[in-house]
Amino acid sequence: EAEVAQSPRYKITEKSQAVAFWCDPISGHATLYWYRQILGQGPELLVQFQDESVVDDSQLPKDRFSAERLKGVDSTLKIQPAELGDSAMYLCASSFVNTGELFFGEGSRLTVL
Amino acid sequence: DQQVKQNSPSLSVQEGRISILNCDYTNSMFDYFLWYKKYPAEGPTFLISISSIKDKNEDGRFTVFLNKSAKHLSLHIVPSQPGDSAVYFCAASAGNNNDMRFGAGTRLTVKP
């Protein structure tokens, strides 16, 4: 069964360091999403791609976060510099265009010390 | 701005009984609603969905009800099983825009 792949599963870093997360969506899924989930809350959309184009990044803290999907397939989410409040689960999801169901990866848990 | 709200952080039911999880939304543009289930250390997985043109959708033990006038939906699980113990997220999106908004989740515990 096709899955959304994410790495790393766990990342511990010190504040002010740079971190990066990688996501490989299900083959053929044109839409890719990065969500952040803080413990006890629901996933919050950070950025949405349609192929290689950003559709929505209104919730992305652009002073420290960046995301790219250069060839319209896999994607990287970067945080520089990391802050204590960035500790969360970072979830990648993908979907076919125009369908509502999102397929999530297992997530990357970030702890900033 | 929380457009999707799950006001019950937790719910505990006995095995074999009905579990009812509730969700309210504020954005009248939402027309597609989903429930996701999440186990610890895993990403959410899709469970069931409903379009705004319907008021009920059933899939095995899971039924989702939509009340558009009240901007309310609910997930019924009958009969509940211990394996259903997980966090359940309600989600909603508008049109073909896949910008999906999630509630904070309800942790369901089904006791044997």
Short mmCIF file of C-alpha atoms in Angstrom, two decimals:
data_model
loop_
_atom_site.label_atom_id
_atom_site.label_comp_id
_atom_site.label_asym_id
_atom_site.label_seq_id
_atom_site.Cartn_x
_atom_site.Cartn_y
_atom_site.Cartn_z
CA GLU A 1 0.00 0.00 0.00
CA ALA A 2 1.35 3.41 -0.99
CA GLU A 3 2.38 5.64 1.88
CA VAL A 4 3.59 9.13 2.54
CA ALA A 5 7.21 8.90 3.68
CA GLN A 6 8.69 11.35 6.16
CA SER A 7 12.10 11.69 7.74
CA PRO A 8 13.45 11.97 10.29
CA ARG A 9 10.89 10.48 12.67
CA TYR A 10 12.44 12.26 15.62
CA LYS A 11 14.70 15.29 15.85
CA ILE A 12 16.14 16.91 18.94
CA THR A 13 17.93 20.20 18.48
CA GLU A 14 19.01 23.21 20.42
CA LYS A 15 17.38 26.57 19.88
CA SER A 16 18.91 28.72 17.17
CA GLN A 17 19.96 25.64 15.19
CA ALA A 18 18.62 24.79 11.75
CA VAL A 19 16.41 21.76 11.15
CA ALA A 20 14.97 20.22 8.01
CA PHE A 21 12.22 17.70 7.38
CA TRP A 22 11.67 15.71 4.23
CA CYS A 23 8.49 14.31 2.73
CA ASP A 24 7.83 12.03 -0.22
CA PRO A 25 4.11 11.94 -1.07
CA ILE A 26 2.14 9.10 -2.60
CA SER A 27 3.01 8.77 -6.27
CA GLY A 28 0.65 10.76 -8.45
CA HIS A 29 -0.60 13.02 -5.67
CA ALA A 30 -0.29 16.56 -6.96
CA THR A 31 -1.21 18.28 -3.71
CA LEU A 32 1.16 18.23 -0.75
CA TYR A 33 0.63 19.74 2.68
CA TRP A 34 2.75 20.46 5.72
CA TYR A 35 0.89 20.58 9.00
CA ARG A 36 2.12 21.30 12.50
CA GLN A 37 0.48 19.63 15.45
CA ILE A 38 1.18 20.88 18.94
CA LEU A 39 0.37 18.44 21.72
CA GLY A 40 -3.32 18.61 22.63
CA GLN A 41 -4.29 20.50 19.49
CA GLY A 42 -5.37 19.61 16.01
CA PRO A 43 -3.09 19.80 12.98
CA GLU A 44 -2.58 23.34 11.71
CA LEU A 45 -1.82 23.94 8.04
CA LEU A 46 1.56 25.55 7.42
CA VAL A 47 1.83 25.32 3.64
CA GLN A 48 0.02 23.70 0.73
CA PHE A 49 1.57 22.93 -2.66
CA GLN A 50 -0.11 22.16 -5.94
CA ASP A 51 2.65 20.48 -7.94
CA GLU A 52 5.63 22.78 -7.38
CA SER A 53 3.57 25.91 -6.69
CA VAL A 54 2.61 27.22 -3.28
CA VAL A 55 -1.18 27.45 -2.98
CA ASP A 56 -1.39 28.63 0.61
CA ASP A 57 1.37 29.63 3.00
CA SER A 58 -0.57 32.20 4.97
CA GLN A 59 0.09 30.37 8.26
CA LEU A 60 3.79 29.77 7.63
CA PRO A 61 6.08 31.91 9.86
CA LYS A 62 8.16 33.09 6.96
CA ASP A 63 10.82 34.75 9.04
CA ARG A 64 12.10 31.35 10.10
CA PHE A 65 10.24 28.69 8.12
CA SER A 66 10.65 27.84 4.46
CA ALA A 67 9.26 25.07 2.30
CA GLU A 68 9.97 23.94 -1.20
CA ARG A 69 8.82 21.32 -3.64
CA LEU A 70 11.17 21.97 -6.52
CA LYS A 71 10.19 19.19 -8.92
CA GLY A 72 6.64 18.84 -7.77
CA VAL A 73 7.31 15.55 -6.04
CA ASP A 74 9.11 15.46 -2.68
CA SER A 75 9.28 18.42 -0.36
CA THR A 76 11.48 19.90 2.35
CA LEU A 77 10.40 22.03 5.30
CA LYS A 78 13.15 24.02 6.99
CA ILE A 79 13.26 25.95 10.23
CA GLN A 80 16.10 28.38 10.87
CA PRO A 81 16.65 29.29 13.62
CA ALA A 82 14.59 26.88 15.71
CA GLU A 83 12.84 28.27 18.78
CA LEU A 84 11.50 26.50 21.86
CA GLY A 85 7.92 27.04 20.68
CA ASP A 86 8.62 25.07 17.50
CA SER A 87 8.53 21.80 19.43
CA ALA A 88 5.72 19.87 17.77
CA MET A 89 4.86 17.07 15.38
CA TYR A 90 5.34 18.06 11.75
CA LEU A 91 2.98 16.14 9.52
CA CYS A 92 3.16 15.82 5.77
CA ALA A 93 0.11 14.81 3.78
CA SER A 94 -0.80 14.41 0.14
CA SER A 95 -3.96 14.11 -1.91
CA PHE A 96 -5.26 13.90 -5.43
CA VAL A 97 -6.41 17.21 -6.81
CA ASN A 98 -9.99 18.09 -5.96
CA THR A 99 -10.57 15.37 -3.41
CA GLY A 100 -10.82 16.07 0.27
CA GLU A 101 -9.16 13.00 1.72
CA LEU A 102 -5.61 13.59 2.88
CA PHE A 103 -3.12 10.80 3.34
CA PHE A 104 -0.73 11.52 6.18
CA GLY A 105 2.77 10.35 6.89
CA GLU A 106 3.83 9.22 10.34
CA GLY A 107 5.18 12.64 11.15
CA SER A 108 8.45 14.12 12.36
CA ARG A 109 8.55 14.97 16.04
CA LEU A 110 10.72 17.97 16.81
CA THR A 111 12.00 18.80 20.27
CA VAL A 112 13.82 22.10 20.69
CA LEU A 113 15.92 22.39 23.85
CA ASP B 1 -9.56 31.60 14.73
CA GLN B 2 -10.81 28.08 15.40
CA GLN B 3 -13.23 27.29 12.61
CA VAL B 4 -13.67 23.65 13.65
CA LYS B 5 -14.30 22.85 17.29
CA GLN B 6 -14.38 19.63 19.24
CA ASN B 7 -15.45 20.62 22.70
CA SER B 8 -14.98 17.26 24.38
CA PRO B 9 -11.29 16.46 24.85
CA SER B 10 -12.05 12.92 25.97
CA LEU B 11 -14.75 10.28 25.96
CA SER B 12 -14.87 6.89 27.67
CA VAL B 13 -17.35 4.16 26.74
CA GLN B 14 -17.84 0.51 27.46
CA GLU B 15 -17.09 -2.08 24.79
CA GLY B 16 -20.20 -2.87 22.76
CA ARG B 17 -21.89 0.45 23.49
CA ILE B 18 -22.26 3.43 21.18
CA SER B 19 -19.60 6.13 20.99
CA ILE B 20 -20.76 9.58 19.86
CA LEU B 21 -18.15 12.19 19.01
CA ASN B 22 -19.27 15.73 18.26
CA CYS B 23 -17.90 18.56 16.15
CA ASP B 24 -19.06 22.12 15.47
CA TYR B 25 -17.90 24.49 12.75
CA THR B 26 -18.33 28.19 12.12
CA ASN B 27 -17.45 28.66 8.45
CA SER B 28 -20.59 28.32 6.33
CA MET B 29 -18.41 27.82 3.23
CA PHE B 30 -17.32 24.39 4.43
CA ASP B 31 -18.93 21.75 2.27
CA TYR B 32 -16.88 18.63 2.90
CA PHE B 33 -16.33 17.08 6.28
CA LEU B 34 -14.09 14.26 7.39
CA TRP B 35 -13.17 12.27 10.45
CA TYR B 36 -9.62 11.10 11.01
CA LYS B 37 -8.37 8.64 13.57
CA LYS B 38 -4.95 8.88 15.13
CA TYR B 39 -3.02 6.34 17.14
CA PRO B 40 0.03 7.40 19.20
CA ALA B 41 3.22 7.88 17.18
CA GLU B 42 1.32 7.63 13.89
CA GLY B 43 -0.13 10.13 11.47
CA PRO B 44 -3.90 10.58 11.23
CA THR B 45 -5.72 8.13 9.00
CA PHE B 46 -8.92 8.84 7.13
CA LEU B 47 -12.02 7.24 8.60
CA ILE B 48 -15.17 8.56 6.95
CA SER B 49 -16.39 11.67 5.16
CA ILE B 50 -19.60 13.44 4.21
CA SER B 51 -20.49 16.02 1.61
CA SER B 52 -22.77 18.90 2.51
CA ILE B 53 -25.40 17.60 0.08
CA LYS B 54 -25.97 14.67 2.43
CA ASP B 55 -27.00 14.45 6.04
CA LYS B 56 -25.78 10.94 6.75
CA ASN B 57 -23.06 8.61 5.57
CA GLU B 58 -22.54 5.11 6.86
CA ASP B 59 -19.57 2.76 6.58
CA GLY B 60 -19.81 -0.40 8.63
CA ARG B 61 -19.77 0.48 12.32
CA PHE B 62 -19.15 4.15 11.58
CA THR B 63 -21.84 6.70 10.72
CA VAL B 64 -21.39 10.43 10.29
CA PHE B 65 -24.35 12.78 10.65
CA LEU B 66 -24.36 16.36 9.36
CA ASN B 67 -26.73 19.09 10.53
CA LYS B 68 -25.99 22.07 8.30
CA SER B 69 -28.43 24.43 9.97
CA ALA B 70 -26.73 23.84 13.31
CA LYS B 71 -23.25 23.64 11.75
CA HIS B 72 -22.76 20.42 13.63
CA LEU B 73 -21.59 16.94 12.78
CA SER B 74 -21.21 13.81 14.78
CA LEU B 75 -19.53 10.44 14.45
CA HIS B 76 -21.29 7.38 15.78
CA ILE B 77 -19.41 4.14 16.38
CA VAL B 78 -21.61 1.10 17.02
CA PRO B 79 -20.63 -1.21 18.58
CA SER B 80 -17.49 0.29 20.06
CA GLN B 81 -14.44 -1.93 20.29
CA PRO B 82 -11.23 -1.56 22.34
CA GLY B 83 -9.30 -1.14 19.09
CA ASP B 84 -11.29 2.04 18.44
CA SER B 85 -9.42 3.71 21.29
CA ALA B 86 -7.62 6.62 19.62
CA VAL B 87 -7.80 10.36 19.09
CA TYR B 88 -10.49 11.37 16.60
CA PHE B 89 -10.15 14.58 14.61
CA CYS B 90 -12.97 16.32 12.83
CA ALA B 91 -11.92 18.22 9.69
CA ALA B 92 -13.63 20.45 7.14
CA SER B 93 -12.81 22.03 3.81
CA ALA B 94 -14.47 24.44 1.38
CA GLY B 95 -15.09 23.66 -2.27
CA ASN B 96 -12.23 22.22 -4.20
CA ASN B 97 -9.81 24.08 -2.02
CA ASN B 98 -8.09 21.39 -0.06
CA ASP B 99 -7.24 23.77 2.76
CA MET B 100 -8.50 21.52 5.46
CA ARG B 101 -9.14 22.76 8.99
CA PHE B 102 -8.97 20.41 11.94
CA GLY B 103 -10.53 20.34 15.36
CA ALA B 104 -8.44 19.77 18.48
CA GLY B 105 -9.45 16.12 18.69
CA THR B 106 -11.35 13.89 21.10
CA ARG B 107 -9.57 11.02 22.82
CA LEU B 108 -11.85 7.98 22.82
CA THR B 109 -11.21 5.17 25.27
CA VAL B 110 -13.21 1.98 24.86
CA LYS B 111 -13.04 -0.17 27.96
CA PRO B 112 -13.28 -3.96 27.70
#
